Coordinates of C-alpha atoms in Angstrom, one line a residue:
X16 CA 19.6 8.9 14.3
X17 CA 22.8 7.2 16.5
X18 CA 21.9 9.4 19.2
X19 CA 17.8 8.6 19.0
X20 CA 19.1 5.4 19.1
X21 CA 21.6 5.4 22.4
X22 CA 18.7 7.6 24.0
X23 CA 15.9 4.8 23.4
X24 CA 18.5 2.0 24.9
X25 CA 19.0 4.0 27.3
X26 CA 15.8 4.3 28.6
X27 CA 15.1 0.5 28.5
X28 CA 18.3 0.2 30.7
X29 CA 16.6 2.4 33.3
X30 CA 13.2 1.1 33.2
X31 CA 11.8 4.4 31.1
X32 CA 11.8 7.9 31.7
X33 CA 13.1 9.3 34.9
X34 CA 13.6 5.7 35.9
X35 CA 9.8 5.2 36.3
X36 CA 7.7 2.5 34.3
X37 CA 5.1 3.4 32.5
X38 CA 2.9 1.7 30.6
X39 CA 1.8 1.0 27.0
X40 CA 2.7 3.9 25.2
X41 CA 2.6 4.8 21.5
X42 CA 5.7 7.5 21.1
X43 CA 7.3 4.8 22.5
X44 CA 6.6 1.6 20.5
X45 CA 7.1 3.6 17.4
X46 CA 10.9 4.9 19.1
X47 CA 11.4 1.1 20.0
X48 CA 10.1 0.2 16.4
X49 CA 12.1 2.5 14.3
X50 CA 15.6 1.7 16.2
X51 CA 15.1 -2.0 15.3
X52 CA 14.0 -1.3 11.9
X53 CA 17.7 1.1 11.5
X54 CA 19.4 -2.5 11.2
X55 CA 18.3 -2.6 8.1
X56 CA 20.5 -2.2 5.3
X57 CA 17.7 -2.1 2.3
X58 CA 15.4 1.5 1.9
X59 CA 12.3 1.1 3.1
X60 CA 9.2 2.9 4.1
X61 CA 6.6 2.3 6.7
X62 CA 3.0 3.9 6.9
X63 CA -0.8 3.0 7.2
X64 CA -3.1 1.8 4.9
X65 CA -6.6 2.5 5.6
X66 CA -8.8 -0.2 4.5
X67 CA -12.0 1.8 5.3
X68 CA -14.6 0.7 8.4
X69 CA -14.1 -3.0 8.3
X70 CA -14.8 -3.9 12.0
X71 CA -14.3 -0.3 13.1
X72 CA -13.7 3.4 12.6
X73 CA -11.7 3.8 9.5
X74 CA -9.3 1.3 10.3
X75 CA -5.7 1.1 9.3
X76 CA -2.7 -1.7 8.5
X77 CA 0.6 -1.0 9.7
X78 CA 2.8 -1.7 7.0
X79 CA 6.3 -1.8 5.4
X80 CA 7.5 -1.7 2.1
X81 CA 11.2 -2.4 0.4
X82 CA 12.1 -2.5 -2.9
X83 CA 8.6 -1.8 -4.3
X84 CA 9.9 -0.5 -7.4
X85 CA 10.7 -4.1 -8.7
X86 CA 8.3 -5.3 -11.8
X87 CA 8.4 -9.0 -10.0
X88 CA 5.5 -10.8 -8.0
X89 CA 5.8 -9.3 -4.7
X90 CA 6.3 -11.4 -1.0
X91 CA 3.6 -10.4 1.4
X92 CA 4.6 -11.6 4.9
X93 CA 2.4 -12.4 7.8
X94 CA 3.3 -12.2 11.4
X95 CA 2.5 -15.0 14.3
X96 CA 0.6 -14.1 17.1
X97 CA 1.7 -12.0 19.8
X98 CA 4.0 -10.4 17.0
X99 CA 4.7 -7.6 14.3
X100 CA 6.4 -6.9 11.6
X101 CA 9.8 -6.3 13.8
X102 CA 10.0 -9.8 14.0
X103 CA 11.0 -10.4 10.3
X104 CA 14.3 -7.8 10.0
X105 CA 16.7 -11.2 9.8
X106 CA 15.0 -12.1 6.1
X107 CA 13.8 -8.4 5.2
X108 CA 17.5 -7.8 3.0
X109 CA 17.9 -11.1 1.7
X110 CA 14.3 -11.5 0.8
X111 CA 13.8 -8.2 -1.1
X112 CA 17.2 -8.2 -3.0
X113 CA 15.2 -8.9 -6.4
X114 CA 11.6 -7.8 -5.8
X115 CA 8.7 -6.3 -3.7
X116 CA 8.3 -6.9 -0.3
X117 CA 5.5 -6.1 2.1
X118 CA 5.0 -7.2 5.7
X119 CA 1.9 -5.7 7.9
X120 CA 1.1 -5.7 11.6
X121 CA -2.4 -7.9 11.5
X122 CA -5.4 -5.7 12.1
X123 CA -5.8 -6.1 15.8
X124 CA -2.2 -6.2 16.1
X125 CA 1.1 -4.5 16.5
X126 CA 0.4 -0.6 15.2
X127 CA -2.4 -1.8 13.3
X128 CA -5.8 -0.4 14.2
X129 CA -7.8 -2.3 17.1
X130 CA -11.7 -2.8 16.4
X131 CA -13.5 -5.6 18.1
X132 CA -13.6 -8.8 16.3
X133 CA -16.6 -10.9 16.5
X134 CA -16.3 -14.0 19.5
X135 CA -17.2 -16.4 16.9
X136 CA -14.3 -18.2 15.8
X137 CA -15.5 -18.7 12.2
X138 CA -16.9 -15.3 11.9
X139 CA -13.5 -13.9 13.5
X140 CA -11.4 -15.2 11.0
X141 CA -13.1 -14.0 8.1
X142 CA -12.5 -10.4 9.5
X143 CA -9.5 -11.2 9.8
X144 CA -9.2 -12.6 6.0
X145 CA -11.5 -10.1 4.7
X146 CA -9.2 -7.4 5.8
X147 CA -6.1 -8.7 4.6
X148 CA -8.7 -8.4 1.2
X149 CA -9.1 -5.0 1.8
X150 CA -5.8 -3.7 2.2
X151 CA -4.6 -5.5 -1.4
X152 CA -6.8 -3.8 -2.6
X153 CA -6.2 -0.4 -1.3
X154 CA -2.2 -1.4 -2.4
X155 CA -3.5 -2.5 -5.7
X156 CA -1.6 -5.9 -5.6
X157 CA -2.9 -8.2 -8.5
X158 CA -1.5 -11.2 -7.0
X159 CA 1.6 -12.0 -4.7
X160 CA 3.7 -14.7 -2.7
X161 CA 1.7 -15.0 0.6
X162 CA 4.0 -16.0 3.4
X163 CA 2.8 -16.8 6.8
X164 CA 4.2 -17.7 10.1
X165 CA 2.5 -19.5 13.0
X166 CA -0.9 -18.2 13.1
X167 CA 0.1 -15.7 10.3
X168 CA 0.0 -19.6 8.5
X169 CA -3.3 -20.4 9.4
X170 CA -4.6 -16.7 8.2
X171 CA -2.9 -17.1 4.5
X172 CA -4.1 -20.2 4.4
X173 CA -7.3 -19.5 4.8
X174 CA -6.9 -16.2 2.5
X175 CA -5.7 -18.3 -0.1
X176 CA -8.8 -20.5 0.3
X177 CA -11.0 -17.7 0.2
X178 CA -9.1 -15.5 -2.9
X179 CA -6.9 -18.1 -4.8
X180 CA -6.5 -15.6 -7.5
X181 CA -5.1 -13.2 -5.6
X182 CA -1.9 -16.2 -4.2
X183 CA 0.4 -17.2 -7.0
X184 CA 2.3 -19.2 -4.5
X185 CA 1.3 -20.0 -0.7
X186 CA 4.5 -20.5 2.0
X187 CA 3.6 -21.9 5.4
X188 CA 6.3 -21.0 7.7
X189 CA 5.3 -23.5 10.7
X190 CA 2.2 -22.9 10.6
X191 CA -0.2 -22.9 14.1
X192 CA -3.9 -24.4 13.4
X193 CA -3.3 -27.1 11.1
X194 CA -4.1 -30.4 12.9
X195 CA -6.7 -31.7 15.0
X196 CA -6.6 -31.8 18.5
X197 CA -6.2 -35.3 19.9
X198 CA -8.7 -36.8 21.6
X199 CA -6.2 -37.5 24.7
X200 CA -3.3 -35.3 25.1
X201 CA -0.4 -36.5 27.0
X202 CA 1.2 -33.5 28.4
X203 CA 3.5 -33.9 31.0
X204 CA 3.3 -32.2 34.6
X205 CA 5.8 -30.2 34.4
X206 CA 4.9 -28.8 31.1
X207 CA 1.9 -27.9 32.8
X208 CA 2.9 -26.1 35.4
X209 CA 5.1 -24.2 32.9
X210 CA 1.6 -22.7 31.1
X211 CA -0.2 -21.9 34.3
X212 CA 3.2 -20.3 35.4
X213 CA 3.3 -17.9 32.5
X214 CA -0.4 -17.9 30.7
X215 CA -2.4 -17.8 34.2
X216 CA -5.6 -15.8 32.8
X217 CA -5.7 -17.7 29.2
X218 CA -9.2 -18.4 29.7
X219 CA -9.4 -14.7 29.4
X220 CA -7.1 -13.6 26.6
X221 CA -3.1 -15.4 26.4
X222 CA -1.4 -12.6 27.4
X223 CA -3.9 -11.5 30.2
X224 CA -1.3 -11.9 32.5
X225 CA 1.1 -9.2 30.9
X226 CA -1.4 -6.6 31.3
X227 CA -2.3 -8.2 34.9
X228 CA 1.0 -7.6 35.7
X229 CA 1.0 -4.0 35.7
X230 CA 5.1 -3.0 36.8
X231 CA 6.4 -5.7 36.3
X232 CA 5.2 -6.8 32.9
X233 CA 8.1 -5.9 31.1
X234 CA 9.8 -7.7 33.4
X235 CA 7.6 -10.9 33.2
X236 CA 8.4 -10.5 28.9
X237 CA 11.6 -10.1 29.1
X238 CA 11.4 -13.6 31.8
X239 CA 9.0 -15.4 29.6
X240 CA 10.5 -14.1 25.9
X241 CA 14.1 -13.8 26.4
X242 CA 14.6 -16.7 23.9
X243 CA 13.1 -14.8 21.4
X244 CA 15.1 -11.7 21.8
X245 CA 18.2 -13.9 21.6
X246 CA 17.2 -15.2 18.6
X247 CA 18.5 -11.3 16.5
X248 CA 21.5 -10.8 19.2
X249 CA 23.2 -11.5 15.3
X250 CA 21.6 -8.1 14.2
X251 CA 20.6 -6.0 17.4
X252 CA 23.3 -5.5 20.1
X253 CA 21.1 -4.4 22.7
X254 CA 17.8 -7.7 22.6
X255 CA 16.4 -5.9 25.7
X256 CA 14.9 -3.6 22.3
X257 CA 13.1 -6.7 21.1
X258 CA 11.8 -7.1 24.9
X259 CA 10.3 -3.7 24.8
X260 CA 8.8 -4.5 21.1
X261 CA 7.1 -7.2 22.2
X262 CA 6.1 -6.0 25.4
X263 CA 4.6 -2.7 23.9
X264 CA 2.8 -4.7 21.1
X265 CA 0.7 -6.7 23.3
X266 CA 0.2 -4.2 26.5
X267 CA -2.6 -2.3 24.3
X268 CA -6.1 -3.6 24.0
X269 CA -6.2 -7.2 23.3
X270 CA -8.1 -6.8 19.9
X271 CA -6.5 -9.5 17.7
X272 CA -5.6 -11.3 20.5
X273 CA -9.3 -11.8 21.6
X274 CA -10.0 -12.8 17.9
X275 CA -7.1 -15.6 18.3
X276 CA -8.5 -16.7 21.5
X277 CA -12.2 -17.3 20.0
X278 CA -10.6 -19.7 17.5
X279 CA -8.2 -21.6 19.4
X280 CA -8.8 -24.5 21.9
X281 CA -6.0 -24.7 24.4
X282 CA -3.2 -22.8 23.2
X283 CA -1.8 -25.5 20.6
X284 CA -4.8 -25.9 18.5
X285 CA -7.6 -24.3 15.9
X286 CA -11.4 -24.9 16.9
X287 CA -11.5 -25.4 13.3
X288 CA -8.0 -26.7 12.2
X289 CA -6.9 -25.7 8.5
X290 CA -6.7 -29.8 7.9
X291 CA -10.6 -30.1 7.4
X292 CA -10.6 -27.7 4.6
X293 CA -7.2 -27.5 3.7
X294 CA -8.7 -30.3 0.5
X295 CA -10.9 -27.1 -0.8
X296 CA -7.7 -24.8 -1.6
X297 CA -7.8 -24.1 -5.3
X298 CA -5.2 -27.2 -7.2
X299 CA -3.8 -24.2 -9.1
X300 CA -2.3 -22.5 -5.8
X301 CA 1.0 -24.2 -5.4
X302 CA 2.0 -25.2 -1.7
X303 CA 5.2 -24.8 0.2
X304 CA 5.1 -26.1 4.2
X305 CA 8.7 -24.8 6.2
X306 CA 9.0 -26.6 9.6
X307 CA 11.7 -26.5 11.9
X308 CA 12.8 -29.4 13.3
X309 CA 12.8 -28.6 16.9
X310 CA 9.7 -26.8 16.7
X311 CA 6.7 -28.1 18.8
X312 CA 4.7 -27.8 16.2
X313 CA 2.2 -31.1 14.7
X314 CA 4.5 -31.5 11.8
X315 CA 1.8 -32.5 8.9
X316 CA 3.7 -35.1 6.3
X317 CA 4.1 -33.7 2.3
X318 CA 2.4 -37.2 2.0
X319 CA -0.7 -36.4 3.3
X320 CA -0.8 -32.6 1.8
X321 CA -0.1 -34.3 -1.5
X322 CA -2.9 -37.2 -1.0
X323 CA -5.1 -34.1 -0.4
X324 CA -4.6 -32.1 -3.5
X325 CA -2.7 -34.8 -5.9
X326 CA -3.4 -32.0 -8.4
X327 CA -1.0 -29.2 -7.4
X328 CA 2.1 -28.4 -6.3
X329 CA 3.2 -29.5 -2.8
X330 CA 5.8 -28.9 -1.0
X331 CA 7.8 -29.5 3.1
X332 CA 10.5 -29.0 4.2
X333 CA 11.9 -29.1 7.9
X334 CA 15.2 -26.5 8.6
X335 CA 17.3 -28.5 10.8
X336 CA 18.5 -27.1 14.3
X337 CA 15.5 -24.7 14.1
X338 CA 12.5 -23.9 16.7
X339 CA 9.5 -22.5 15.7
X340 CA 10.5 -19.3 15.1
X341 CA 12.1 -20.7 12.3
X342 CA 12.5 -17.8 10.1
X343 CA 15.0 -16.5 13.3
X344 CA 16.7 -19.9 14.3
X345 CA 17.8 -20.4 10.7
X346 CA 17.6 -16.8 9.2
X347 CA 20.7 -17.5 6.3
X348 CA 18.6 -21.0 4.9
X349 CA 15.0 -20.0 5.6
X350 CA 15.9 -17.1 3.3
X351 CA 17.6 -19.3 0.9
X352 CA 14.7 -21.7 0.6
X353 CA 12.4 -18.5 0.1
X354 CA 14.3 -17.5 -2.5
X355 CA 14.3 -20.7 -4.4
X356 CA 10.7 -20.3 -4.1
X357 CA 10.3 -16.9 -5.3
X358 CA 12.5 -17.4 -8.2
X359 CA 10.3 -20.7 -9.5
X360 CA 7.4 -18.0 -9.1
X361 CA 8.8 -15.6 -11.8
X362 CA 8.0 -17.8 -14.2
X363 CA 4.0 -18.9 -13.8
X364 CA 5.0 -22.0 -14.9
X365 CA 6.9 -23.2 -12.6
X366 CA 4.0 -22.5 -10.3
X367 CA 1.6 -25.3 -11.9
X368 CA 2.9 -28.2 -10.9
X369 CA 5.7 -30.3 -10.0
X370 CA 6.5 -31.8 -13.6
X371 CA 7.3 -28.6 -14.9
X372 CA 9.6 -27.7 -12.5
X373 CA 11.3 -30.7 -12.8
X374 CA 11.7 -29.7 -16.4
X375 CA 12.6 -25.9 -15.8
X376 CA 16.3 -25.1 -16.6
X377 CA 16.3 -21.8 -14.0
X378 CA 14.7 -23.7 -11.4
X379 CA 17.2 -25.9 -8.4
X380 CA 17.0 -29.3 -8.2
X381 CA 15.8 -30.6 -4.7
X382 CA 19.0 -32.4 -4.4
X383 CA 21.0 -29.2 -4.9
X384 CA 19.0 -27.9 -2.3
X385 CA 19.5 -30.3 0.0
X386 CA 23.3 -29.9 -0.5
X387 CA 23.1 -26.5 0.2
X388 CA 21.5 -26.8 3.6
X389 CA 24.3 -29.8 4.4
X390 CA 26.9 -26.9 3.2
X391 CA 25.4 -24.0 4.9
X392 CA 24.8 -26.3 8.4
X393 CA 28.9 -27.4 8.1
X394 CA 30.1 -23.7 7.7
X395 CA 28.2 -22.6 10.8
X396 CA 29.7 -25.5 12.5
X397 CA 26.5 -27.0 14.3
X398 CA 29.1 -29.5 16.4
X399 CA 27.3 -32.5 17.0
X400 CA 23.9 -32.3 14.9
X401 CA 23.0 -35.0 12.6
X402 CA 22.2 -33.9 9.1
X403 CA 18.2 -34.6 8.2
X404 CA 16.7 -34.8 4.8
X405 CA 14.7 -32.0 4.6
X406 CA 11.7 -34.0 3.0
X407 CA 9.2 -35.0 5.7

């Protein structure tokens, strides 16, 4: 295994095989894949689940499983866009000390099979729901902890919307989709010239430009995305691996990434934003929305979730010092906070509303929590950063 590893770093260093690029290739995302995945410290399997001829020819979810001999509610995890499962092995250990969890590459993306998704944006996401449907089927899940990042957000959401039986607690890990566009958006110039610079062919598909690039598209990843590689220099010595990851994932047909692109407008916002129907999510799925604080994402106030479903359970939070990749800026307290979440879902109780947790002896009170983010934020030393409540 040490010396598959060295030989797949190696071969990054020297721009592939023979010192020649080449492009997208399977053997190799799967050698990239498995030396990222060797950080890990829990077991774990990976493997396909078919899900039958959704949108194609017996299609398939990429997906990986730890600790799936626990009896508790298992975590299902959703990837953003552009992503895959990789981009979760900073909360995989923590997260599946005490139970199940699954992640998946979204059909369209990662390993996942490619079909073509429908250009309708309404239509599109439903495939994309539907086959999340399928494969929990297929893994015979009654009901689990649905956790979703960026557009992985806007896709649980909408699953739990669609099955609410199947989501005994939904987590919304800065979540893409969620608020309307405004009617005039004040962008600055620069900040302009920054998306032409790096998404040139979005009216096409986002990443057009990647595959446009042909030679030098790893090289125009590893430009672009070497702020996300930095992000798991903590677990991965060599980031140039989480270059490659990337790069390979999205050099492939653009399947889920042409789905994405029939329901956005722009690149910051849903045709049909999760805020117009977010009111019609079941009052007995309880509601937990992570944001980092530096993120650039439309930060939605527990307020106005609450007003919307003064039935249910409703909960935001904002990790401080975080982007959007939050569950990577702030790894140690995005798991913590997970966790706490988890734990309240062991007991279904704790899961109906926000009385009865208040009233729950296993459950932490939100002022402990908020100590332990003050606590966690002075031992790393964050020199400088002002402490924020984390209630929006």
């Amino acid at each position: 295994m040490e010396m598959e590893t060295e030989q797949v770093e190696a071969e990054l260093i020297n721009g592939g095989k023979n010192g020649c690029w080449t492009k997208f290739s399977e053997k190799r995302l799967v050698q990239v894949e498995k030396t990222i995945l060797n950080v890990l410290k829990t077991a774990y399997r990976t493997w396909f689940v078919p899900i039958g001829s959704q949108l194609g020819k017996e299609d398939k979810i990429w997906t990986i499983g730890l600790n799936e001999q626990s009896k508790k509610t298992p975590l299902v995890m959703l990837h953003g866009f552009a992503a895959g499962l990789c981009f979760w092995i900073l909360n995989f250990d923590e997260l599946s000390k005490d139970r199940p969890v699954y992640a998946i590459d979204l059909l369209g993306f990662g390993r996942s099979s490619r079909p073509k998704f429908s250009g309708d944006a309404e239509e599109a996401e439903q495939q994309m729901v539907d086959s999340l449907e399928a494969w929990r089927k297929q893994m015979k899940l009654e009901n689990m902890i649905l956790l979703g990042h960026s557009f992985g957000g806007y896709l649980a959401t909408s699953y739990a919307i669609n099955y609410p039986n199947r989501v005994k607690h939904l987590i919304l890990a800065d979540p893409w989709g969620f608020q309307e566009r405004p009617a005039k958006l004040d962008v600055p110039f620069w900040f302009k010239l920054i998306i032409f610079a790096i998404y040139p062919f979005t009216w096409f598909n986002p990443l057009a430009s990647i595959r446009a690039a042909g030679p030098m598209g790893p090289w125009l990843v590893g430009k672009v995305r070497n702020d996300i590689s930095a992000k798991y220099s903590s677990a991965i010595d060599n980031t140039d691996l989480i270059t490659e990851y990337i790069y390979h994932c999205n050099s492939q047909n653009p399947s889920g990434e042409s789905a994405f692109n029939s329901m956005k407008q722009g690149l910051a916002w849903a045709k049909h934003p999760m805020i117009r129907r977010y009111h019609t999510l079941s009052k007995d799925v309880p509601l937990t929305v992570i944001y980092g604080e530096r993120s650039w994402i439309v930060k939605t106030p527990e307020d106005d979730l609450k007003n919307q479903r003064p039935e249910s359970y409703v909960k935001a939070e904002i990790l401080p010092n975080a982007g959007h990749h939050i569950n990577a800026d702030q790894s140690v307290l995005f798991n913590q906070l997970v966790c706490k979440v988890c734990k309240q879902c062991d007991n279904s109780e704790t899961c109906n509303s926000e009385e009865k947790e208040d009233n729950n002896k296993n459950c932490d009170n939100e002022n402990d929590w908020d100590k332990k983010i003050e606590g966690l934020v002075e031992d790393d030393d964050f020199s400088g950063m002002q402490i924020i409540n984390t209630r929006l």
